[in-house]
CSV table of C-alpha atoms in Angstrom, one decimal:
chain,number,residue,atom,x,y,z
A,21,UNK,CA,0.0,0.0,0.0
A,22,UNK,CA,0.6,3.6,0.1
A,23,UNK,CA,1.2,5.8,2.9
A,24,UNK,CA,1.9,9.7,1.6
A,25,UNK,CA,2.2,12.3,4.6
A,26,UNK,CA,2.9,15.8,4.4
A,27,UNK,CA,1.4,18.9,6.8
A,28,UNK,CA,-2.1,20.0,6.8
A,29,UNK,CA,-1.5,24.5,6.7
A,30,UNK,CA,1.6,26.3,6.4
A,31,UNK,CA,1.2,30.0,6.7
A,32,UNK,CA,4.2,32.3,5.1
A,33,UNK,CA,4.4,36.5,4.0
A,34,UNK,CA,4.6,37.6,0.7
A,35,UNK,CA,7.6,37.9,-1.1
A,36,UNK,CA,8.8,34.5,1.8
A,37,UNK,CA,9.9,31.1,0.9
A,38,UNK,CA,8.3,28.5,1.8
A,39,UNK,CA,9.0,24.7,1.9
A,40,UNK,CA,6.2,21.8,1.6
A,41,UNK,CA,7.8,18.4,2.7
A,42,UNK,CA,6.0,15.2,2.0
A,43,UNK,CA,7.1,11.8,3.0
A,44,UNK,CA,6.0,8.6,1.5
A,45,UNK,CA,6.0,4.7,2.5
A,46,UNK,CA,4.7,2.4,-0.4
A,47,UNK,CA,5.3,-0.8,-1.8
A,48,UNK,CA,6.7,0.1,-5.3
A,49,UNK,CA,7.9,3.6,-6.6
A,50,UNK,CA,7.6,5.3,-9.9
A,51,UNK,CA,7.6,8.7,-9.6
A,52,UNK,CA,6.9,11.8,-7.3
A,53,UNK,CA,4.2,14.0,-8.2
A,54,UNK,CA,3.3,18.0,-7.0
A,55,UNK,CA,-0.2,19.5,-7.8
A,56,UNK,CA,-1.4,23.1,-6.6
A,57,UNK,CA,-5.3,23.0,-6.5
A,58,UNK,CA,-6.9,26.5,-5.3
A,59,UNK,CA,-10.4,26.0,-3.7
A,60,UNK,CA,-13.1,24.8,-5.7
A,61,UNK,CA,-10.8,24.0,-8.8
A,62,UNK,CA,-9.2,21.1,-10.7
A,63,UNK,CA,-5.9,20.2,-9.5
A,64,UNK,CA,-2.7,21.7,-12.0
A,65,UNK,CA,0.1,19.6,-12.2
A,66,UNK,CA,3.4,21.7,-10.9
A,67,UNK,CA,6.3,19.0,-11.0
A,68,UNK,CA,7.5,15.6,-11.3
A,69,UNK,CA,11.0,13.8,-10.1
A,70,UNK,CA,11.3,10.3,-10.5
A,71,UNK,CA,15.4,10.4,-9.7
A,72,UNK,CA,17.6,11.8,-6.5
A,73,UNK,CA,17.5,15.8,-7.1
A,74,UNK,CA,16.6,18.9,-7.6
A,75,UNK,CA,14.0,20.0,-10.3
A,76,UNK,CA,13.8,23.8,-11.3
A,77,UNK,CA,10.9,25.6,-12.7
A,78,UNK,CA,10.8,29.0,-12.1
A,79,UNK,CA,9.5,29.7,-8.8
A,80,UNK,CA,9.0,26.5,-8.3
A,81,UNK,CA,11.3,23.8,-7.3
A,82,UNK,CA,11.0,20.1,-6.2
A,83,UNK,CA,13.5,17.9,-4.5
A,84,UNK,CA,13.4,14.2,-4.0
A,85,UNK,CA,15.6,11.5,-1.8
A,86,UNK,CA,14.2,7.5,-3.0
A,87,UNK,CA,16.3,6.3,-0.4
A,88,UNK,CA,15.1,8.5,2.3
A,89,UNK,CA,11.5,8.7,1.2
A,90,UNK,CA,11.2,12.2,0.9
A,91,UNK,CA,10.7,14.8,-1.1
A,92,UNK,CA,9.7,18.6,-1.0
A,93,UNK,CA,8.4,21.7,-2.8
A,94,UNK,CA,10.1,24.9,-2.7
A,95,UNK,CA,7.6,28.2,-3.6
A,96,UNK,CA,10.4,31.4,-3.6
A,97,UNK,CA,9.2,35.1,-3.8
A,98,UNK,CA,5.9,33.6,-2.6
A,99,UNK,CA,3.0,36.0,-4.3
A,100,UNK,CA,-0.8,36.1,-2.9
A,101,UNK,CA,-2.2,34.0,-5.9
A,102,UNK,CA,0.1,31.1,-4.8
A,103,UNK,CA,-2.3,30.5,-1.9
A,104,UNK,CA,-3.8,27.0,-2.8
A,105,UNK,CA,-3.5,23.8,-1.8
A,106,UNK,CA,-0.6,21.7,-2.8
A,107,UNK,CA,-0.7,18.0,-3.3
A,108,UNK,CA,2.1,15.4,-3.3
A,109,UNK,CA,1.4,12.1,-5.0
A,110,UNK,CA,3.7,8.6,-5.5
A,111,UNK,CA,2.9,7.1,-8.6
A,112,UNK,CA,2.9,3.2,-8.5
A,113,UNK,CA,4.9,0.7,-9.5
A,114,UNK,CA,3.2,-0.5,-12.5
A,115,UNK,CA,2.7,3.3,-13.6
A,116,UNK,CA,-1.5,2.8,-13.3
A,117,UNK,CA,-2.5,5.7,-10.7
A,118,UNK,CA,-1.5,8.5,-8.3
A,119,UNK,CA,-1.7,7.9,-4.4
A,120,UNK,CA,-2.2,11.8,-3.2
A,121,UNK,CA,-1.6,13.3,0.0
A,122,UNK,CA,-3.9,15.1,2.1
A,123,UNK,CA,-2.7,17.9,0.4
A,124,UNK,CA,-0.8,21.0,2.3
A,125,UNK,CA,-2.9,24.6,2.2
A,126,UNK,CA,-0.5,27.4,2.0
A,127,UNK,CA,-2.0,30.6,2.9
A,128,UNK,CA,0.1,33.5,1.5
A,129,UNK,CA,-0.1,37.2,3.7
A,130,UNK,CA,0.5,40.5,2.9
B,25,UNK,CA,-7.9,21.9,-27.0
B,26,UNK,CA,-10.7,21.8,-24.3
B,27,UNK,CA,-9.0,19.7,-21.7
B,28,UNK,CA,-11.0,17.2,-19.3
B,29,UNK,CA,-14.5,18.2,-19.2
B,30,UNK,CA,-16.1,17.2,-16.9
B,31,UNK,CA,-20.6,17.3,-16.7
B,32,UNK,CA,-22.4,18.5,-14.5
B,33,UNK,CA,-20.7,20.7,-12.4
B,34,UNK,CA,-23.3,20.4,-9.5
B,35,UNK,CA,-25.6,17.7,-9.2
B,36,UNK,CA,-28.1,17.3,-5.7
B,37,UNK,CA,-30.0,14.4,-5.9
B,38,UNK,CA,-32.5,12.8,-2.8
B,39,UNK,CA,-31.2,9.7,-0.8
B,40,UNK,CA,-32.2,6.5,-2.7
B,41,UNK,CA,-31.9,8.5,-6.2
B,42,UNK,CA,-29.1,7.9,-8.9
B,43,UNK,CA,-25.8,10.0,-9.5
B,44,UNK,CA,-24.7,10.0,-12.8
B,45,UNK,CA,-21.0,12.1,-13.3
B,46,UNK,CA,-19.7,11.9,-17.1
B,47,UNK,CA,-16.5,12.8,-18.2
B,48,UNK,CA,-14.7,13.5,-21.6
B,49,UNK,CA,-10.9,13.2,-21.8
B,50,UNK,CA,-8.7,15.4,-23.6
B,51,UNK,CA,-8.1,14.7,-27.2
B,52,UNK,CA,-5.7,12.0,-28.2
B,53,UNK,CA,-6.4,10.8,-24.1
B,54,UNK,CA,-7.7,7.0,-24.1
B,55,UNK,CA,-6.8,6.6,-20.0
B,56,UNK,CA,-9.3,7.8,-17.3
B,57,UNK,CA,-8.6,8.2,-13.9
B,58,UNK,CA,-11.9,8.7,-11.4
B,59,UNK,CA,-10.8,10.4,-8.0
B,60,UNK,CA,-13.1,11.8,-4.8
B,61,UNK,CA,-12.6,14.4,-2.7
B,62,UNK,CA,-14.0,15.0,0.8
B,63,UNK,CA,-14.1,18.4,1.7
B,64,UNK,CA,-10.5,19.7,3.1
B,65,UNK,CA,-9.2,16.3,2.2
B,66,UNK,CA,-6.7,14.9,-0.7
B,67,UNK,CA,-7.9,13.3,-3.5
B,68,UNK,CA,-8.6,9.3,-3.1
B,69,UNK,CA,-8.5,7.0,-6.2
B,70,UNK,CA,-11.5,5.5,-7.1
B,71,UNK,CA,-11.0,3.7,-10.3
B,72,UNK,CA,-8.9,3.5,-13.8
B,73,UNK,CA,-10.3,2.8,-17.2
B,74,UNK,CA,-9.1,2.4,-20.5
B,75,UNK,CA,-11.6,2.2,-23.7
B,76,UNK,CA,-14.2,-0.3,-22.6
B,77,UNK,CA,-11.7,-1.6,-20.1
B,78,UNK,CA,-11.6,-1.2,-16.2
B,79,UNK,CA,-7.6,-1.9,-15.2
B,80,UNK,CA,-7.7,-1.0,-11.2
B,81,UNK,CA,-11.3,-0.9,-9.7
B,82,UNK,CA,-9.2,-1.2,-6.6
B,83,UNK,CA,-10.5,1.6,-4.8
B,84,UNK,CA,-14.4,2.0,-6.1
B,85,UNK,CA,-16.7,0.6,-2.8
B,86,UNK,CA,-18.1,-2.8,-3.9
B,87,UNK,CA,-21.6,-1.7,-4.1
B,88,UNK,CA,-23.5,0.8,-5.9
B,89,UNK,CA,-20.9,2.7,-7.4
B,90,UNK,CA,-19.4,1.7,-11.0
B,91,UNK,CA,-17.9,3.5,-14.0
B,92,UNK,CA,-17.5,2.5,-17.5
B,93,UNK,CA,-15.4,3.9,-20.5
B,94,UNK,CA,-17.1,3.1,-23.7
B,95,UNK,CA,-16.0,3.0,-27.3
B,96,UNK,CA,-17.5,6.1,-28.2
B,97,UNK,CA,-18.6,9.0,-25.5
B,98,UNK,CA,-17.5,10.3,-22.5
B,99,UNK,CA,-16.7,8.2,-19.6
B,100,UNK,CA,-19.3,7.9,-16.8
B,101,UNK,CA,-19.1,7.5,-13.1
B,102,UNK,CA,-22.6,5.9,-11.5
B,103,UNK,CA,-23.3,5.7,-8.1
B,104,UNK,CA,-26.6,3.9,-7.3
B,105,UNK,CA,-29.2,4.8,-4.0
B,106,UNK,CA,-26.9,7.8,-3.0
B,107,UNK,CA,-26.4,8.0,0.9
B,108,UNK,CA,-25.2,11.5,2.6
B,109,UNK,CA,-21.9,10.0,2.9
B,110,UNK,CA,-21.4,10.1,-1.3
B,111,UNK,CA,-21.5,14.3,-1.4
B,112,UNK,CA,-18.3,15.0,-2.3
B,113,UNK,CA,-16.2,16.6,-5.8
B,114,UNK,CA,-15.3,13.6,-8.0
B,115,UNK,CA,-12.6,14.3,-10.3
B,116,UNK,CA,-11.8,12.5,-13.6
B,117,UNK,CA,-8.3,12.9,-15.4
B,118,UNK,CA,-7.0,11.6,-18.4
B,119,UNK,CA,-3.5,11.0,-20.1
B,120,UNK,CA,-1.7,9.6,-22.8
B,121,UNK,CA,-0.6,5.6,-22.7
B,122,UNK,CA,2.6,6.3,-21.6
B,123,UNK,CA,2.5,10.0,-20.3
B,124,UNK,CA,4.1,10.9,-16.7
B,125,UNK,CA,1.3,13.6,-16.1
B,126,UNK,CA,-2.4,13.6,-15.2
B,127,UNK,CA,-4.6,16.2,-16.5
B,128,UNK,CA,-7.6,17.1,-14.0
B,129,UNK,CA,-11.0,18.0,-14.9
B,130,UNK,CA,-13.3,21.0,-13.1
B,131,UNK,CA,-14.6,18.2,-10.8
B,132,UNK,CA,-18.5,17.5,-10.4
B,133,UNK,CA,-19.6,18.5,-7.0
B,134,UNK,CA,-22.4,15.7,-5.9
B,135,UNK,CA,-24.8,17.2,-2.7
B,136,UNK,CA,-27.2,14.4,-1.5
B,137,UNK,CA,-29.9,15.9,0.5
């Protein structure tokens, strides 16, 4: 099974960093999704890492550690319209689904 | 390219009635992915179809609820004698065979009175 655990509300200032980290247990591994979904929307996809490292994109980055289970999303210069919720998800081993998170809801403040 | 659309948006239906959530995948898409959403809760997997195949039904609840993908049409997510308990926003995405990313739909929000 799946197990994907990351914090409920993180609260940062505009202009702030701010780092999501999510932690995963599962039985097979392939591939480390983020989504940002704002309230009462569909879910966007904002990165994927399926090897040990750092992804950049823009103000965006993700990092990921298979060995540690880990991985985590980095939103720099935080602006207001980044308040959302973000949702890490482990794809499985056969590549069928996503296995989300209970999702982390940033709230960005002047 | 009008992405995962997803009908209707809102749907209330009486305990006892039937839900009936469709879904049309983006163009060139032949994998759909159902998901539910609790309110302030991540998205749980329901099902995931191919063209008039069901590959992992693994986490649709045994009864009353089942979805289909035909040959032609949208995909369509049915879930018999609501209870309370089934309001919620179901989600459908699609992808490529193949593709890394998920593309969500607007979500159709069921309220059960």
């Amino acid at each position: 099974g799946q197990n994907i655990d990351q914090p409920t509300e993180m609260t940062a200032t505009e202009g702030a960093i701010v780092q999501i980290n999510c932690t995963y247990q599962t039985s097979g591994f392939n591939g480390l999704f983020w989504y940002q979904q704002h309230a009462g929307e569909a879910p966007t996809f904002l990165s994927y890492n399926v090897l040990d490292g750092l992804e950049e994109k823009g103000r965006f980055s993700s990092f990921l550690s298979r060995s540690k289970g880990y991985s985590y999303l980095l939103l720099k210069e935080l602006q207001m319209k980044d308040s959302a919720s973000y949702l890490c998800a482990v794809r499985d081993a056969a590549g069928n689904k996503l296995t989300f998170g209970g999702g982390t809801r940033v709230l960005v403040k002047p | 390219n009008a992405g995962v659309m997803q009908n209707p948006r809102h749907l209330v239906r009486r305990r006892g009635q039937e839900a009936r959530l469709r879904c049309s995948p983006m163009k060139g898409h032949s994998h759909v992915y159902w998901y539910r959403q609790l309110p302030e809760e991540g998205l749980k997997f329901m099902v995931y179809l191919q063209k008039e195949n069901i590959i992992d039904e693994s986490g649709m609840p045994k009864e009353r609820f089942s979805a289909e993908f035909p040959k032609e049409g949208p995909s369509i997510l049915r879930i018999q004698q609501v209870v309370r308990g089934d309001s919620a926003a179901y989600f459908c995405a699609s992808s490529h065979p193949g593709a890394n990313v998920l593309t969500f739909g607007a979500g159709s929000r069921l309220t059960v009175l």
